[in-house]
PDB file of C-alpha atoms in Angstrom:
ATOM      1  CA  MET A  19     -20.110  -7.706   8.314  1.00 59.00           C
ATOM      2  CA  ILE A  20     -19.306  -3.819   6.671  1.00 68.00           C
ATOM      3  CA  PRO A  21     -21.574  -4.142   3.509  1.00 73.00           C
ATOM      4  CA  PRO A  22     -18.874  -2.881   0.841  1.00 75.00           C
ATOM      5  CA  PRO A  23     -18.286   0.598   0.379  1.00 82.00           C
ATOM      6  CA  HIS A  24     -20.622   3.178  -2.158  1.00 81.00           C
ATOM      7  CA  SER A  25     -17.447   4.875  -3.628  1.00 86.00           C
ATOM      8  CA  ILE A  26     -13.941   4.828  -3.530  1.00 91.00           C
ATOM      9  CA  SER A  27     -11.322   7.721  -4.373  1.00 93.00           C
ATOM     10  CA  LEU A  28      -7.659   6.868  -5.864  1.00 94.00           C
ATOM     11  CA  THR A  29      -5.905   9.944  -5.107  1.00 93.00           C
ATOM     12  CA  VAL A  30      -1.629   9.581  -6.177  1.00 93.00           C
ATOM     13  CA  VAL A  31       0.816  10.769  -3.625  1.00 91.00           C
ATOM     14  CA  GLY A  32       3.443  11.243  -4.778  1.00 88.00           C
ATOM     15  CA  ASN A  33       4.721  11.407  -9.056  1.00 88.00           C
ATOM     16  CA  GLY A  34       8.051  10.533  -8.188  1.00 83.00           C
ATOM     17  CA  ARG A  35       9.480  13.957  -9.165  1.00 83.00           C
ATOM     18  CA  ALA A  36      11.277  16.589  -7.289  1.00 76.00           C
ATOM     19  CA  GLY A  37      10.908  16.037  -3.687  1.00 71.00           C
ATOM     20  CA  SER A  38       8.140  13.199  -3.763  1.00 76.00           C
ATOM     21  CA  SER A  39       8.353   9.461  -3.584  1.00 84.00           C
ATOM     22  CA  LYS A  40       5.633   7.496  -5.767  1.00 90.00           C
ATOM     23  CA  SER A  41       3.119   6.676  -3.176  1.00 94.00           C
ATOM     24  CA  MET A  42      -0.759   6.919  -3.691  1.00 95.00           C
ATOM     25  CA  LEU A  43      -4.284   6.967  -0.935  1.00 96.00           C
ATOM     26  CA  ILE A  44      -6.276   4.845  -1.491  1.00 96.00           C
ATOM     27  CA  ASP A  45     -10.202   5.400   0.167  1.00 93.00           C
ATOM     28  CA  THR A  46     -12.937   4.073   0.212  1.00 91.00           C
ATOM     29  CA  GLY A  47     -14.542   6.411   3.589  1.00 86.00           C
ATOM     30  CA  VAL A  48     -14.044   3.810   5.983  1.00 84.00           C
ATOM     31  CA  CYS A  49     -10.769   2.923   5.744  1.00 89.00           C
ATOM     32  CA  ARG A  50      -7.852   4.437   4.080  1.00 92.00           C
ATOM     33  CA  TYR A  51      -4.573   1.714   2.352  1.00 95.00           C
ATOM     34  CA  LEU A  52      -1.377   3.469   1.676  1.00 96.00           C
ATOM     35  CA  VAL A  53       0.916   2.279  -1.646  1.00 96.00           C
ATOM     36  CA  ASN A  54       4.540   3.482  -0.217  1.00 95.00           C
ATOM     37  CA  CYS A  55       5.733   5.548   2.058  1.00 92.00           C
ATOM     38  CA  GLY A  56       8.627   7.877   0.889  1.00 90.00           C
ATOM     39  CA  GLU A  57      11.005  10.313   2.662  1.00 87.00           C
ATOM     40  CA  SER A  58       7.936  13.472   2.209  1.00 84.00           C
ATOM     41  CA  THR A  59       4.252  10.959   2.371  1.00 89.00           C
ATOM     42  CA  GLN A  60       3.356  11.868   6.197  1.00 86.00           C
ATOM     43  CA  ARG A  61       4.151  16.154   4.670  1.00 87.00           C
ATOM     44  CA  VAL A  62       1.854  15.817   1.864  1.00 88.00           C
ATOM     45  CA  LEU A  63      -0.828  14.326   2.666  1.00 89.00           C
ATOM     46  CA  ALA A  64      -0.731  17.175   6.071  1.00 88.00           C
ATOM     47  CA  GLU A  65       0.053  19.952   3.080  1.00 90.00           C
ATOM     48  CA  TYR A  66      -3.136  18.633   1.276  1.00 87.00           C
ATOM     49  CA  ARG A  67      -5.053  17.623   4.708  1.00 88.00           C
ATOM     50  CA  MET A  68      -5.208  14.019   3.756  1.00 87.00           C
ATOM     51  CA  LYS A  69      -5.959  11.925   7.269  1.00 82.00           C
ATOM     52  CA  THR A  70      -3.601  10.094   8.613  1.00 82.00           C
ATOM     53  CA  SER A  71      -6.016   8.373  10.954  1.00 81.00           C
ATOM     54  CA  ARG A  72      -7.774   6.469   9.352  1.00 85.00           C
ATOM     55  CA  ILE A  73      -5.061   4.375   7.532  1.00 91.00           C
ATOM     56  CA  GLN A  74      -4.444   0.728   7.769  1.00 91.00           C
ATOM     57  CA  HIS A  75      -2.615  -0.472   5.646  1.00 93.00           C
ATOM     58  CA  VAL A  76       0.018   0.211   3.991  1.00 93.00           C
ATOM     59  CA  PHE A  77       1.248  -1.784   1.312  1.00 94.00           C
ATOM     60  CA  LEU A  78       5.235  -1.475   0.274  1.00 92.00           C
ATOM     61  CA  THR A  79       6.567  -2.899  -3.475  1.00 91.00           C
ATOM     62  CA  ARG A  80       9.915  -2.738  -3.219  1.00 88.00           C
ATOM     63  CA  MET A  81      12.574  -2.630  -0.108  1.00 88.00           C
ATOM     64  CA  SER A  82      14.227  -0.055  -1.167  1.00 87.00           C
ATOM     65  CA  TRP A  83      15.133   3.612   0.787  1.00 87.00           C
ATOM     66  CA  ASP A  84      12.543   5.501  -1.758  1.00 88.00           C
ATOM     67  CA  CYS A  85       9.322   3.459  -1.006  1.00 90.00           C
ATOM     68  CA  THR A  86       9.864   2.556   3.165  1.00 89.00           C
ATOM     69  CA  SER A  87      11.362   5.940   4.690  1.00 89.00           C
ATOM     70  CA  GLY A  88       8.319   7.723   5.417  1.00 89.00           C
ATOM     71  CA  LEU A  89       7.262   4.598   7.103  1.00 88.00           C
ATOM     72  CA  LEU A  90       8.404   4.940  10.342  1.00 86.00           C
ATOM     73  CA  GLY A  91       6.380   8.779  10.818  1.00 86.00           C
ATOM     74  CA  VAL A  92       3.725   7.711   9.499  1.00 87.00           C
ATOM     75  CA  ALA A  93       3.240   4.868  11.603  1.00 85.00           C
ATOM     76  CA  LEU A  94       3.769   7.198  14.831  1.00 85.00           C
ATOM     77  CA  THR A  95       1.668   9.448  13.313  1.00 85.00           C
ATOM     78  CA  ALA A  96      -1.330   6.614  13.289  1.00 83.00           C
ATOM     79  CA  LYS A  97      -0.174   6.558  17.427  1.00 82.00           C
ATOM     80  CA  ALA A  98      -0.931   9.771  17.669  1.00 84.00           C
ATOM     81  CA  ALA A  99      -4.315   9.554  15.327  1.00 84.00           C
ATOM     82  CA  GLY A 100      -4.812   7.059  18.205  1.00 84.00           C
ATOM     83  CA  VAL A 101      -4.936   4.281  14.921  1.00 85.00           C
ATOM     84  CA  LYS A 102      -5.273   0.209  16.531  1.00 85.00           C
ATOM     85  CA  LYS A 103      -3.566  -1.804  14.342  1.00 87.00           C
ATOM     86  CA  LEU A 104      -1.734  -0.766  11.082  1.00 88.00           C
ATOM     87  CA  THR A 105      -0.473  -3.151   8.897  1.00 89.00           C
ATOM     88  CA  ILE A 106       2.576  -3.693   6.787  1.00 89.00           C
ATOM     89  CA  HIS A 107       2.241  -5.542   3.747  1.00 90.00           C
ATOM     90  CA  GLY A 108       5.366  -6.200   1.695  1.00 86.00           C
ATOM     91  CA  PRO A 109       8.531  -8.446   1.243  1.00 85.00           C
ATOM     92  CA  THR A 110       9.467 -10.676   3.526  1.00 81.00           C
ATOM     93  CA  GLU A 111      12.584  -7.991   4.638  1.00 81.00           C
ATOM     94  CA  LEU A 112      10.651  -5.970   5.807  1.00 82.00           C
ATOM     95  CA  GLU A 113      10.589  -7.702   9.157  1.00 80.00           C
ATOM     96  CA  HIS A 114      13.658  -7.003   9.952  1.00 81.00           C
ATOM     97  CA  LEU A 115      13.321  -3.364   9.458  1.00 81.00           C
ATOM     98  CA  MET A 116      10.988  -3.488  11.595  1.00 78.00           C
ATOM     99  CA  GLN A 117      12.250  -5.168  13.967  1.00 78.00           C
ATOM    100  CA  LEU A 118      14.573  -2.818  13.995  1.00 80.00           C
ATOM    101  CA  THR A 119      12.357   0.634  14.086  1.00 76.00           C
ATOM    102  CA  ARG A 120       9.983  -1.070  17.276  1.00 74.00           C
ATOM    103  CA  PRO A 121      10.982   1.160  19.701  1.00 76.00           C
ATOM    104  CA  PHE A 122      10.573   4.542  18.034  1.00 70.00           C
ATOM    105  CA  THR A 123       6.731   2.783  17.311  1.00 65.00           C
ATOM    106  CA  ASP A 124       6.178   0.800  19.984  1.00 63.00           C
ATOM    107  CA  CYS A 125       3.295   1.717  22.405  1.00 58.00           C
ATOM    108  CA  LYS A 126       0.161   0.167  23.984  1.00 55.00           C
ATOM    109  CA  THR A 127      -2.537   1.800  21.340  1.00 51.00           C
ATOM    110  CA  THR A 128      -1.128   0.731  17.924  1.00 60.00           C
ATOM    111  CA  ASP A 129      -0.452  -2.697  16.768  1.00 70.00           C
ATOM    112  CA  ILE A 130       2.136  -3.226  13.866  1.00 71.00           C
ATOM    113  CA  VAL A 131       0.974  -6.408  12.304  1.00 77.00           C
ATOM    114  CA  MET A 132       2.903  -7.619   9.603  1.00 75.00           C
ATOM    115  CA  SER A 133       1.589  -9.216   6.664  1.00 77.00           C
ATOM    116  CA  GLU A 134       2.056 -12.694   4.709  1.00 76.00           C
ATOM    117  CA  ILE A 135       0.287 -11.031   1.534  1.00 76.00           C
ATOM    118  CA  HIS A 136       2.476 -13.488  -0.158  1.00 76.00           C
ATOM    119  CA  LYS A 137       1.831 -16.575   0.849  1.00 80.00           C
ATOM    120  CA  LYS A 138      -1.879 -15.862   1.166  1.00 85.00           C
ATOM    121  CA  CYS A 139      -4.648 -12.039  -0.656  1.00 89.00           C
ATOM    122  CA  TYR A 140      -5.515 -10.724   2.007  1.00 89.00           C
ATOM    123  CA  THR A 141      -9.522  -9.485   2.131  1.00 90.00           C
ATOM    124  CA  ASP A 142     -12.046  -7.000   3.758  1.00 89.00           C
ATOM    125  CA  ASP A 143     -15.062  -5.880   3.317  1.00 86.00           C
ATOM    126  CA  ALA A 144     -14.156  -3.393   0.870  1.00 89.00           C
ATOM    127  CA  PHE A 145     -10.731  -5.188  -1.299  1.00 91.00           C
ATOM    128  CA  ARG A 146     -10.017  -8.735  -1.729  1.00 92.00           C
ATOM    129  CA  VAL A 147      -5.877  -7.718  -2.658  1.00 93.00           C
ATOM    130  CA  GLN A 148      -3.584  -9.849  -4.155  1.00 92.00           C
ATOM    131  CA  SER A 149       0.043  -9.684  -4.414  1.00 90.00           C
ATOM    132  CA  PHE A 150       2.841 -10.796  -7.346  1.00 90.00           C
ATOM    133  CA  GLN A 151       6.444 -10.274  -6.882  1.00 86.00           C
ATOM    134  CA  ILE A 152       8.122 -10.377 -10.101  1.00 87.00           C
ATOM    135  CA  PHE A 153      11.939 -10.116 -10.578  1.00 82.00           C
ATOM    136  CA  LYS A 154      14.266  -7.604 -11.876  1.00 69.00           C
ATOM    137  CA  PRO A 155      17.734  -9.145 -12.896  1.00 66.00           C
ATOM    138  CA  THR A 156      20.180  -6.388 -12.166  1.00 61.00           C
ATOM    139  CA  ASN A 157      23.848  -6.508 -12.833  1.00 61.00           C
ATOM    140  CA  VAL A 158      26.564  -5.368 -10.274  1.00 58.00           C
ATOM    141  CA  ASN A 159      29.485  -4.591 -12.609  1.00 57.00           C
ATOM    142  CA  GLU A 160      30.203  -0.854 -13.187  1.00 53.00           C
ATOM    143  CA  GLU A 161      31.156  -1.110 -16.996  1.00 55.00           C
ATOM    144  CA  PRO A 162      29.320   0.204 -19.973  1.00 54.00           C
ATOM    145  CA  VAL A 163      26.941  -2.106 -21.327  1.00 50.00           C
ATOM    146  CA  TYR A 164      29.305  -2.327 -24.976  1.00 51.00           C
ATOM    147  CA  LYS A 165      32.075  -3.650 -22.841  1.00 51.00           C
ATOM    148  CA  ARG A 166      30.524  -6.153 -20.564  1.00 48.00           C
ATOM    149  CA  ARG A 167      30.544 -10.237 -21.914  1.00 48.00           C
ATOM    150  CA  LYS A 168      28.138 -13.102 -20.958  1.00 47.00           C
ATOM    151  CA  GLU A 169      30.465 -14.307 -19.096  1.00 45.00           C
ATOM    152  CA  ASN A 170      29.727 -11.162 -16.638  1.00 42.00           C
ATOM    153  CA  LEU A 171      25.794 -12.605 -16.396  1.00 39.00           C
ATOM    154  CA  GLY A 172      27.115 -15.052 -14.459  1.00 39.00           C
ATOM    155  CA  ASN A 173      27.185 -12.143 -11.380  1.00 37.00           C
ATOM    156  CA  VAL A 174      23.746 -10.776 -11.439  1.00 35.00           C
ATOM    157  CA  SER A 175      21.374 -10.323  -8.163  1.00 37.00           C
ATOM    158  CA  GLU A 176      17.818 -10.168  -8.372  1.00 48.00           C
ATOM    159  CA  SER A 177      15.531  -7.233  -6.680  1.00 72.00           C
ATOM    160  CA  SER A 178      12.177  -8.334  -6.217  1.00 80.00           C
ATOM    161  CA  VAL A 179       8.826  -6.086  -7.175  1.00 88.00           C
ATOM    162  CA  PHE A 180       5.007  -6.911  -5.249  1.00 89.00           C
ATOM    163  CA  ILE A 181       3.041  -5.715  -7.475  1.00 91.00           C
ATOM    164  CA  TYR A 182      -0.665  -5.383  -5.867  1.00 93.00           C
ATOM    165  CA  TYR A 183      -3.843  -6.210  -7.220  1.00 94.00           C
ATOM    166  CA  PHE A 184      -6.432  -4.445  -5.355  1.00 95.00           C
ATOM    167  CA  GLN A 185     -10.294  -6.259  -6.388  1.00 93.00           C
ATOM    168  CA  PRO A 186     -12.953  -4.614  -5.090  1.00 91.00           C
ATOM    169  CA  PHE A 187     -16.392  -5.997  -4.132  1.00 87.00           C
ATOM    170  CA  ARG A 188     -19.457  -4.971  -6.057  1.00 79.00           C
ATOM    171  CA  THR A 189     -21.824  -3.272  -3.266  1.00 72.00           C
ATOM    172  CA  ARG A 190     -25.896  -4.698  -4.016  1.00 70.00           C
ATOM    173  CA  ARG A 191     -28.334  -2.061  -5.704  1.00 69.00           C
ATOM    174  CA  LYS A 192     -30.871  -1.100  -3.973  1.00 76.00           C
ATOM    175  CA  LEU A 193     -34.394  -1.252  -6.168  1.00 77.00           C
ATOM    176  CA  ILE A 194     -37.287   0.789  -5.765  1.00 81.00           C
ATOM    177  CA  MET A 195     -40.571  -0.651  -6.314  1.00 82.00           C
ATOM    178  CA  SER A 196     -42.576   2.271  -6.854  1.00 86.00           C
ATOM    179  CA  LYS A 197     -40.090   3.411  -9.465  1.00 85.00           C
ATOM    180  CA  PHE A 198     -40.751  -0.182 -11.944  1.00 82.00           C
ATOM    181  CA  ASN A 199     -44.510   0.362 -11.334  1.00 86.00           C
ATOM    182  CA  GLU A 200     -44.472   4.250 -12.165  1.00 89.00           C
ATOM    183  CA  ALA A 201     -42.594   2.703 -15.474  1.00 86.00           C
ATOM    184  CA  CYS A 202     -44.417  -0.050 -15.856  1.00 86.00           C
ATOM    185  CA  ILE A 203     -41.961  -2.690 -15.498  1.00 85.00           C
ATOM    186  CA  PRO A 204     -42.985  -6.373 -14.206  1.00 80.00           C
ATOM    187  CA  ALA A 205     -40.585  -6.613 -10.987  1.00 63.00           C
TER     188      ALA A 205
END
């Protein structure tokens, strides 16, 4: 078992403004986790020389073009970089998208796996990741808010959003006994 990482860095890859989608990269030094993978994610990663070779997990917050449009490009880049396994965490509808893109990303070197994080927590050497699914009711009507009546509220569809809680494991601290002896602290 690999010990927990000593440092974890979080990089905002895109903030959602003008030509970039909302995404972030979590780096532990051993593995990288990408949260959301929009259209320009791969370009921004290459522009700032953030290697995609250690991205092993992609967490998607919802099934929308803003969050999933760069997934195929990242999967192909992971394949070219020699990543053995790319795990994708997200909504259950994502499996259908992966089946549609499977002919483009399928190869013998990279195994693209769908996770069922919504059923149980994901745990590895660095994190325990728990997902929470929230529902946002959206009204389908095109009428302005002031013209809507209460009877129109029955025509409401729900769109789900996943929230991920990354809980890092604590590292064991090393005690230097000679420093204790120098400071006259009983150990």
